PDB file of C-alpha atoms in Angstrom:
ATOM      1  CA  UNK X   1      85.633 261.528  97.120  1.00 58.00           C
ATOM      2  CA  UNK X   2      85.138 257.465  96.311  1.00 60.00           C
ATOM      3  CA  UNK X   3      81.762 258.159  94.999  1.00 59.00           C
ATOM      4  CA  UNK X   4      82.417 261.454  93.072  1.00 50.00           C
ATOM      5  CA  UNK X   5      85.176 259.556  91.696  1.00 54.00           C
ATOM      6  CA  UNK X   6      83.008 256.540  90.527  1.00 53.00           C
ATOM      7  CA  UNK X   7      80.375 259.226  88.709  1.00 54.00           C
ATOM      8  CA  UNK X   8      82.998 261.150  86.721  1.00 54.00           C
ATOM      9  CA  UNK X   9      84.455 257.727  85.106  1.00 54.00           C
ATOM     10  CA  UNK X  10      80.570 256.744  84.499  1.00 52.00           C
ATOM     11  CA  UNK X  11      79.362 259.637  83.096  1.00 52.00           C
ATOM     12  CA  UNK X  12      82.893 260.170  81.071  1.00 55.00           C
ATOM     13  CA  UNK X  13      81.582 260.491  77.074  1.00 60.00           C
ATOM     14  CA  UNK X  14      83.174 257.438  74.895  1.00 60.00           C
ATOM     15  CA  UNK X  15      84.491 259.701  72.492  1.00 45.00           C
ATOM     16  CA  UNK X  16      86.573 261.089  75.264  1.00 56.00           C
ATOM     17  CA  UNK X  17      87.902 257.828  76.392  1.00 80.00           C
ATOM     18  CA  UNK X  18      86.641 256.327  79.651  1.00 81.00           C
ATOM     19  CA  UNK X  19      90.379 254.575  80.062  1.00 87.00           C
ATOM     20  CA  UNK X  20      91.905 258.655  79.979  1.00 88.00           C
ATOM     21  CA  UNK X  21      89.269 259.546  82.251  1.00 88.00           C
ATOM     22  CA  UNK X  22      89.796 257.385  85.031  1.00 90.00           C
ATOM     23  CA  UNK X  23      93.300 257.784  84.768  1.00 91.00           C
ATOM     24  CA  UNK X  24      93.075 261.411  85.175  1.00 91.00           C
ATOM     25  CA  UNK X  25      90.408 260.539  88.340  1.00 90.00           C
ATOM     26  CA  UNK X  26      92.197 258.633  90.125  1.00 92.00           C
ATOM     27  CA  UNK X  27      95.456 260.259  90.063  1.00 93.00           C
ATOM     28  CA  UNK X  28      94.013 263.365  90.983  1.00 92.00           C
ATOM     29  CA  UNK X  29      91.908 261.584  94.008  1.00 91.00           C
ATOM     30  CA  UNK X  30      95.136 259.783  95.218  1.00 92.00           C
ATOM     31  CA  UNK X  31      97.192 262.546  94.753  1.00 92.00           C
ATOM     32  CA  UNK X  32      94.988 265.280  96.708  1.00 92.00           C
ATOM     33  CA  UNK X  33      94.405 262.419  99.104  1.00 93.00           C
ATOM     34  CA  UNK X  34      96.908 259.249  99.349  1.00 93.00           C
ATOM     35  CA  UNK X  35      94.417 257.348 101.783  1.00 92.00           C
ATOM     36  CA  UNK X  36      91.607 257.258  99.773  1.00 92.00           C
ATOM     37  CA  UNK X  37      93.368 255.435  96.858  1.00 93.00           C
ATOM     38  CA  UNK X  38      91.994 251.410  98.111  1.00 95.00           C
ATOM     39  CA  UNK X  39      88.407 253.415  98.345  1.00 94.00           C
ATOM     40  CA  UNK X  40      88.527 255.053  95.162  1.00 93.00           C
ATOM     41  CA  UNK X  41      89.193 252.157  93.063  1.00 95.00           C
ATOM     42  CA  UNK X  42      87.060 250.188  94.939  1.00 95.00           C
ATOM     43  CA  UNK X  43      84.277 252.886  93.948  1.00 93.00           C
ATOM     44  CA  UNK X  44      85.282 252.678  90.508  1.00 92.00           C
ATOM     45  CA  UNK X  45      85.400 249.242  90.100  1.00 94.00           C
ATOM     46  CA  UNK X  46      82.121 248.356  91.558  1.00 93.00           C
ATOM     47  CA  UNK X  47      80.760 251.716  89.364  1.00 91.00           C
ATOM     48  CA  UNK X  48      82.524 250.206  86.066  1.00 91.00           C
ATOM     49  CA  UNK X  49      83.804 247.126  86.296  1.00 92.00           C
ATOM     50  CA  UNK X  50      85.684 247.108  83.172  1.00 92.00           C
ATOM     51  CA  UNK X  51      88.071 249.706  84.133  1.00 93.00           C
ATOM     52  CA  UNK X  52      88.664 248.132  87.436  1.00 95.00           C
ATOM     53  CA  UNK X  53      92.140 247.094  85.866  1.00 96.00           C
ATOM     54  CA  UNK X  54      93.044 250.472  84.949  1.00 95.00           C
ATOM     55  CA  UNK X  55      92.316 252.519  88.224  1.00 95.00           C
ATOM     56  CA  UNK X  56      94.161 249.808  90.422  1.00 96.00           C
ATOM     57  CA  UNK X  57      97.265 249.279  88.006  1.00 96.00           C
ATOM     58  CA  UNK X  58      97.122 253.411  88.315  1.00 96.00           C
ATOM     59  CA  UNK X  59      96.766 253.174  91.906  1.00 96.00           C
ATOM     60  CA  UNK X  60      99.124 251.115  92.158  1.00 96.00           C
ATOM     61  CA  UNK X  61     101.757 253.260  90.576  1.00 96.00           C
ATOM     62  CA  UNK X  62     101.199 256.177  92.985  1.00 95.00           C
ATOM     63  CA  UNK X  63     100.599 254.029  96.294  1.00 94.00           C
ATOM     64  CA  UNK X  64     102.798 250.892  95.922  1.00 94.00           C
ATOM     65  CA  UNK X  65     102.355 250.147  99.275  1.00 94.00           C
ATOM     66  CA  UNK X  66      99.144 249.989  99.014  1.00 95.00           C
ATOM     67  CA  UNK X  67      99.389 247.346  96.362  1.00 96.00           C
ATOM     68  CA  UNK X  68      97.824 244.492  98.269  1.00 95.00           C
ATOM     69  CA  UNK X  69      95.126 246.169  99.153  1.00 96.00           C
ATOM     70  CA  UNK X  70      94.597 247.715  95.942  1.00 96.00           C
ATOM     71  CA  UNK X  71      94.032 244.474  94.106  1.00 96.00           C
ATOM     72  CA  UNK X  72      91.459 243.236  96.924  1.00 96.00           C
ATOM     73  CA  UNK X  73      89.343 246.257  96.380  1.00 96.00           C
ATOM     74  CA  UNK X  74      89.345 245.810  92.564  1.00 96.00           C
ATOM     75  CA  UNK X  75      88.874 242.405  92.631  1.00 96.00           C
ATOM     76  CA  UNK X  76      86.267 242.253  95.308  1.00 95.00           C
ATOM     77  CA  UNK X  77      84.467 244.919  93.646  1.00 95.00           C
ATOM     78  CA  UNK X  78      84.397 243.553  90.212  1.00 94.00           C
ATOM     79  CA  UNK X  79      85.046 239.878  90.676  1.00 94.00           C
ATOM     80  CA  UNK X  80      83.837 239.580  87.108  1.00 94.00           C
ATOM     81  CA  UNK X  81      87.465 241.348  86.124  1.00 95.00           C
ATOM     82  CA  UNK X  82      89.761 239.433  88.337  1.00 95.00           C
ATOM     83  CA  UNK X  83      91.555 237.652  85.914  1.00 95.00           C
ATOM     84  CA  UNK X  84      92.313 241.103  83.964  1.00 96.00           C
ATOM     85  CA  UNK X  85      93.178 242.560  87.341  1.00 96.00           C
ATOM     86  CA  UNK X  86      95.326 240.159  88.247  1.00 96.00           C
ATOM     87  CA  UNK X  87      97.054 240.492  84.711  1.00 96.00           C
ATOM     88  CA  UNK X  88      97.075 243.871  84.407  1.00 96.00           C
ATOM     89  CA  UNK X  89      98.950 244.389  87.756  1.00 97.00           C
ATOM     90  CA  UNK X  90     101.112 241.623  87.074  1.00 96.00           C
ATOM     91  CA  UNK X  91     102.357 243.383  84.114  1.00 95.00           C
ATOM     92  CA  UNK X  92     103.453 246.517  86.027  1.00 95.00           C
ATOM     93  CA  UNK X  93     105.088 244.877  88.823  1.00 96.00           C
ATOM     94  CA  UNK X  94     106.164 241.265  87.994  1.00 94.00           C
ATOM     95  CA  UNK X  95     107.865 240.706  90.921  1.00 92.00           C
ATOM     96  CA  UNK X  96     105.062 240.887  93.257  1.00 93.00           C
ATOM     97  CA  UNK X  97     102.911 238.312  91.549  1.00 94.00           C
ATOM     98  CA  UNK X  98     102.421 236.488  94.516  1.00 92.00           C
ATOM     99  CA  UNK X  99     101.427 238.927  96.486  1.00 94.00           C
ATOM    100  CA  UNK X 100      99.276 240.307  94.156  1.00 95.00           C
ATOM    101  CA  UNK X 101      97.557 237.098  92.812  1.00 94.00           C
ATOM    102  CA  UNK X 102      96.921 236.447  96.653  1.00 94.00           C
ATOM    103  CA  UNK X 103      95.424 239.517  98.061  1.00 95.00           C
ATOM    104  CA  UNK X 104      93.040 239.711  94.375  1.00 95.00           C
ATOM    105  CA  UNK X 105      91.840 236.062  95.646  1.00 94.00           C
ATOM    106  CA  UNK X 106      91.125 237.237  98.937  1.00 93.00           C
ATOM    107  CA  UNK X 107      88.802 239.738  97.485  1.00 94.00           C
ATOM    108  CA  UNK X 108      87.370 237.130  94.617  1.00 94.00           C
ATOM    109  CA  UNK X 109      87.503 233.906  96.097  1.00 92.00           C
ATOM    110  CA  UNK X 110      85.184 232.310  93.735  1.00 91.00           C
ATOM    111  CA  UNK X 111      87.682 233.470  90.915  1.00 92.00           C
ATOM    112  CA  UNK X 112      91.250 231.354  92.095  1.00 90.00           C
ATOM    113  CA  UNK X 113      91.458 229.406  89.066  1.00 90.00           C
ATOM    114  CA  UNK X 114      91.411 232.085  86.859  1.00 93.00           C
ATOM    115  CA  UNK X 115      93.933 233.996  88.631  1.00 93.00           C
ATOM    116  CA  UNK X 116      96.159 230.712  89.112  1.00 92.00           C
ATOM    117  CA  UNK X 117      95.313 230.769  85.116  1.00 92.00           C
ATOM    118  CA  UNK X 118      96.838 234.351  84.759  1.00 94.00           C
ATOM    119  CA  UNK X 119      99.800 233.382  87.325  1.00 94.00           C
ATOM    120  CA  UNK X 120     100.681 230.613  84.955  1.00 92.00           C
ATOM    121  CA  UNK X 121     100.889 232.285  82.043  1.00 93.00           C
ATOM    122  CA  UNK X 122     103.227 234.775  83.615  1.00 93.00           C
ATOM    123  CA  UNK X 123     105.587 232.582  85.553  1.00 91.00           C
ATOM    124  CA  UNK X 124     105.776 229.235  83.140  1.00 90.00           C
ATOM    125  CA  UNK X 125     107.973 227.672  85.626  1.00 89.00           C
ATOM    126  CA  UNK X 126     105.141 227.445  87.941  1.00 89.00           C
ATOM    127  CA  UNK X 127     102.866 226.296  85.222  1.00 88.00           C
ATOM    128  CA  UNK X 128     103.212 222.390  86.043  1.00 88.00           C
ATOM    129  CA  UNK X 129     103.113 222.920  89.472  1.00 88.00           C
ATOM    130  CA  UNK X 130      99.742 225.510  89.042  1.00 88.00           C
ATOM    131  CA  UNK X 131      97.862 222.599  86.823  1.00 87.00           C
ATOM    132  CA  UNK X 132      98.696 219.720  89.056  1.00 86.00           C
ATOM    133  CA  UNK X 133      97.619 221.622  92.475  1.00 84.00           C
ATOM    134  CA  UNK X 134      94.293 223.170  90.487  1.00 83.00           C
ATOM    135  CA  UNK X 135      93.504 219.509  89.485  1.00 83.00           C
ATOM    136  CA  UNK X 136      93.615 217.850  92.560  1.00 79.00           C
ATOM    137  CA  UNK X 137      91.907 220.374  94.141  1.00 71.00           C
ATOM    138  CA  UNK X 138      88.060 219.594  95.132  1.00 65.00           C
ATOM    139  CA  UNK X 139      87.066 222.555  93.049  1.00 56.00           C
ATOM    140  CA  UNK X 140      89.691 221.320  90.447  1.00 50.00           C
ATOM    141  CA  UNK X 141      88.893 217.944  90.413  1.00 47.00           C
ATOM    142  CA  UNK X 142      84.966 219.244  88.953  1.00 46.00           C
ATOM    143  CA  UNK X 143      86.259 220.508  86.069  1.00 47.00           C
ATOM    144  CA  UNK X 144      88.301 219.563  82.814  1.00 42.00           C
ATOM    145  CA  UNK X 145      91.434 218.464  83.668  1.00 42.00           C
ATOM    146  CA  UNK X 146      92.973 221.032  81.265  1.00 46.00           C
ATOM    147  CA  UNK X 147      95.950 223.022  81.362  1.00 47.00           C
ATOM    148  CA  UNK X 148      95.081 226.288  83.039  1.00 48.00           C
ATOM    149  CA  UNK X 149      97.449 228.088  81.073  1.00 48.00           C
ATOM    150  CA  UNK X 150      95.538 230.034  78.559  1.00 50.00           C
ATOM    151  CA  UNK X 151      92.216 229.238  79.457  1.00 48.00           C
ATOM    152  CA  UNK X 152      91.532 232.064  81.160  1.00 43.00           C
ATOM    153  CA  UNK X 153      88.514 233.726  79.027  1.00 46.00           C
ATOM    154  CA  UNK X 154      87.017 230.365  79.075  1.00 44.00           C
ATOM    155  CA  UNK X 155      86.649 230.202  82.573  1.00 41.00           C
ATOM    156  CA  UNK X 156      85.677 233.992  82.695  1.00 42.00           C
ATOM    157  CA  UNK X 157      83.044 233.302  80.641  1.00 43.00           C
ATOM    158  CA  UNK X 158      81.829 229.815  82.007  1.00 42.00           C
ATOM    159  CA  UNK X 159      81.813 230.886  86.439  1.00 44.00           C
ATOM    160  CA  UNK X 160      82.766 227.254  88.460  1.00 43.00           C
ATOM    161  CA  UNK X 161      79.931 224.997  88.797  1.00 38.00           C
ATOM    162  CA  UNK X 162      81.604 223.320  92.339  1.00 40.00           C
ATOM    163  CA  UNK X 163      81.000 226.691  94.664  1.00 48.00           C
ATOM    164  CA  UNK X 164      84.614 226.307  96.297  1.00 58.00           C
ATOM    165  CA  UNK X 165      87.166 228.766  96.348  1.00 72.00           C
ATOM    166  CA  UNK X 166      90.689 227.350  95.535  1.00 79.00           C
ATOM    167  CA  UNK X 167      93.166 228.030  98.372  1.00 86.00           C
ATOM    168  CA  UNK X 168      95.582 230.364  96.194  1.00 88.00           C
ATOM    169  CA  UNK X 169      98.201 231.146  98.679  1.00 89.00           C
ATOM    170  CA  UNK X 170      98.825 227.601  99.412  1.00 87.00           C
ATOM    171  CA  UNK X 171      98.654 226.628  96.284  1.00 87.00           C
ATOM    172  CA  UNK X 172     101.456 229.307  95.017  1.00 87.00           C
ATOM    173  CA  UNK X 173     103.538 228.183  97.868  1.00 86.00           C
ATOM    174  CA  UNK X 174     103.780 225.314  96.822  1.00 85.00           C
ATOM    175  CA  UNK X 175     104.703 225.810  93.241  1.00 84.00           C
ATOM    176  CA  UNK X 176     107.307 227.947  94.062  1.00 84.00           C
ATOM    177  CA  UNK X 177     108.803 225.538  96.166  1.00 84.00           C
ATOM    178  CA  UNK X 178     108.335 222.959  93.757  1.00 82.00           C
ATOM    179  CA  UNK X 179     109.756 225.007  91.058  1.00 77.00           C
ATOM    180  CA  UNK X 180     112.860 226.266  92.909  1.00 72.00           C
ATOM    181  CA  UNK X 181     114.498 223.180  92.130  1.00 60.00           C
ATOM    182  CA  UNK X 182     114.587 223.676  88.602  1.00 47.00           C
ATOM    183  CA  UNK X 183     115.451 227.035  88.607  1.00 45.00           C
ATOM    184  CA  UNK X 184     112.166 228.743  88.456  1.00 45.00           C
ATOM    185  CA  UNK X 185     111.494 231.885  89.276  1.00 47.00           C
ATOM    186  CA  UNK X 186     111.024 232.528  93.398  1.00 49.00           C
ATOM    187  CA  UNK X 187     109.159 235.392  94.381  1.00 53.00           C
ATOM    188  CA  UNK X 188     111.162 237.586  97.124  1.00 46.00           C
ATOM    189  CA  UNK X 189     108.420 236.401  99.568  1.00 49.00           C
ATOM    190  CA  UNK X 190     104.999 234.650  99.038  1.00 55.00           C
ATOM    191  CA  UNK X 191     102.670 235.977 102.101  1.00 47.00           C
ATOM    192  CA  UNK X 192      99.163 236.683 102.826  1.00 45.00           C
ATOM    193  CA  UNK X 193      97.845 240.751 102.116  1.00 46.00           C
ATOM    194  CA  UNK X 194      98.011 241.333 106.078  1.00 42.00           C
ATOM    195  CA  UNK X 195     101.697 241.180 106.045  1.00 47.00           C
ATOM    196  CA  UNK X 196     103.092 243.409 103.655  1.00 48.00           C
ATOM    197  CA  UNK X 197     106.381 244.115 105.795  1.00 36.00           C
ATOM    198  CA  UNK X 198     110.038 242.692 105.104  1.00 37.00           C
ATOM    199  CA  UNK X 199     110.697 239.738 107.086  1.00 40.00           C
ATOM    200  CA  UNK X 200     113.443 239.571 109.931  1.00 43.00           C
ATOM    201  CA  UNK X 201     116.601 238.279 108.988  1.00 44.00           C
ATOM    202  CA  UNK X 202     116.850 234.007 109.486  1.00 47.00           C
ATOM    203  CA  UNK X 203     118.522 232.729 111.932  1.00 47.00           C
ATOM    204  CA  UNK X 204     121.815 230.408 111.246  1.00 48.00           C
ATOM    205  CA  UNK X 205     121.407 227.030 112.003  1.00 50.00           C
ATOM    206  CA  UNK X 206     122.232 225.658 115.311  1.00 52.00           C
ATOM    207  CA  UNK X 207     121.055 228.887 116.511  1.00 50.00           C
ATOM    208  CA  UNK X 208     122.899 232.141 116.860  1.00 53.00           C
ATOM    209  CA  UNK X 209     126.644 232.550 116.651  1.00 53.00           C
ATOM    210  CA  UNK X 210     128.231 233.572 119.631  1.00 55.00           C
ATOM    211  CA  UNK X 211     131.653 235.868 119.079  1.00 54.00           C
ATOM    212  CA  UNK X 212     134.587 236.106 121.618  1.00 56.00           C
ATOM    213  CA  UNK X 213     133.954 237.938 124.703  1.00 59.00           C
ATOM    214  CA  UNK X 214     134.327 241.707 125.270  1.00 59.00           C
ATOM    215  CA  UNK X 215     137.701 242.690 126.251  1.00 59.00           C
ATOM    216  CA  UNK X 216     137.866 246.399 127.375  1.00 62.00           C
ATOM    217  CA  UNK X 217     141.071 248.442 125.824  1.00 60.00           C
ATOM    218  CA  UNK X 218     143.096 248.527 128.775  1.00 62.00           C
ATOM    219  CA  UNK X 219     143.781 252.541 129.714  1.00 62.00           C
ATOM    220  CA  UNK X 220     147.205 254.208 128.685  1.00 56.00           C
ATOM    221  CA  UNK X 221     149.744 255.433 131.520  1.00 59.00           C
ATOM    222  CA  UNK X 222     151.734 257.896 130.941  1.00 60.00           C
ATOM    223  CA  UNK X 223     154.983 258.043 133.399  1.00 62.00           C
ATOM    224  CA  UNK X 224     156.577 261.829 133.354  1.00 60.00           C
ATOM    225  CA  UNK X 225     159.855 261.793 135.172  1.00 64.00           C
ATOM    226  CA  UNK X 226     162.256 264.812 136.533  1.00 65.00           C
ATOM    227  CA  UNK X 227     164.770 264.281 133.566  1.00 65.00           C
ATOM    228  CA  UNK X 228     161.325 265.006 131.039  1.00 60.00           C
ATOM    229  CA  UNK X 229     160.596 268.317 132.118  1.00 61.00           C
ATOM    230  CA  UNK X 230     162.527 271.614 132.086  1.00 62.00           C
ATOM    231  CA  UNK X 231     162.703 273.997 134.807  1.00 62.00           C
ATOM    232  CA  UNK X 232     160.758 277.554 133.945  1.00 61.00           C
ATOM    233  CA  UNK X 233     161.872 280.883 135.515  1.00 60.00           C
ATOM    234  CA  UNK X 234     158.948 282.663 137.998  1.00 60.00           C
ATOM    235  CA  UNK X 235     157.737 285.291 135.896  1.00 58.00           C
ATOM    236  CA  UNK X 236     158.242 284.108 132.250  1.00 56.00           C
ATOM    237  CA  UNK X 237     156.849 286.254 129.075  1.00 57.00           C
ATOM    238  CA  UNK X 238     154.775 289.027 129.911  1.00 57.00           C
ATOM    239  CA  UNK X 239     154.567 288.490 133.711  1.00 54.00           C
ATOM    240  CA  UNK X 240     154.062 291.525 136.079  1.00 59.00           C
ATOM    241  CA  UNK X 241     155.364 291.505 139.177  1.00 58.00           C
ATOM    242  CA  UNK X 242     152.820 292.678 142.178  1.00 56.00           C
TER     243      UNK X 242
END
């Protein structure tokens, strides 16, 4: 399905819109088969690299579970379109720009200061934090010491000359805790793409509270006495006699 996938968005005509086409693909590959969707846009993206962004951000919408890995496949499979990847998915579900600007750098390593570029230009408050990390970074510190904000089709076009991957998560983890002192935006949770799941509740400080002890509701007793009851006749209603 992947590869059959991957030919119909190649071979779709230009006057019929490639974008329409693998919209209509990939909903109809996810929806006859909701396991497939990482593998199909990984097909497609590594087929056509410029609609990477529009099968995962379509992916995405029908398997948001699978959002993680859906922008590591794209990415991985057309590095070349991280940045747009990264932006494109951003746009349709701010919230998890974390998560997906990590799991996209997982899949493009070589491509972390572009998506720290598109994170920036999303979330402003991290923005200071972003450029300061990217510049003291060993990869950082071998290039301009620009703002990364907005420079994202320059680096696109120009690939890093130093050969190291910028550590993304850390680096985001460290803005936002940076920036949640002056009331920047905090992302519900900042993790890695293997852990996808809610975590468990914190405990309090000091350790868990302790409540009173379990007292059992002590039984009713109910005392009937002679005066109580009222004397009935053998026989009664309806009674017949042997």
């Amino acid at each position: 399905m992947p590869a059959k996938a991957a030919s119909l968005v190649v071979k779709a005509d230009v006057q019929q819109g490639r974008k329409n086409v693998t919209i209509a693909v990939v909903k109809a590959a996810v929806r006859l088969n909701p396991t497939a969707a990482v593998a199909v846009v990984g097909a497609i993206s590594h087929a056509d690299p410029e609609m990477a962004s529009v099968a995962a951000v379509t992916a995405a919408m029908l398997q948001h579970k699978q959002l993680a890995l859906i922008a590591k496949a794209a990415a991985e499979a057309a590095s070349s379109q991280a940045g747009a990847i990264v932006s494109a998915l951003i746009k349709e579900f701010p919230s998890s720009y974390a998560l997906i600007a990590i799991a996209a750098s997982e899949g493009a390593p070589q491509q972390g200061r572009e998506i720290l570029g598109v994170v920036a230009d999303y979330v402003p408050a991290l923005q200071a934090s972003i450029n300061s990390a990217v510049s003291s970074s060993p990869s950082g510190s071998a290039q301009a010491q620009g703002n990364v904000s907005g420079q994202v089709n320059a680096v696109a076009a120009a690939p890093s000359t130093s050969g190291l991957a910028l550590p993304v998560q850390t680096i985001l983890v460290q803005a936002v805790n940076q920036s949640s002192g002056i009331g920047g935006s905090r992302p519900a949770s900042v993790v890695s793409r293997s852990s996808q799941l809610s975590e468990p509740p914190a405990t309090p400080a000091g350790g868990p509270v302790l409540g009173p002890p379990f007292t059992p509701i002590p039984p009713v007793v109910i005392t009937v006495t002679p005066s109580q009851t009222t004397p009935q006749t053998p026989g009664g209603r309806n009674y017949a006699s042997p």
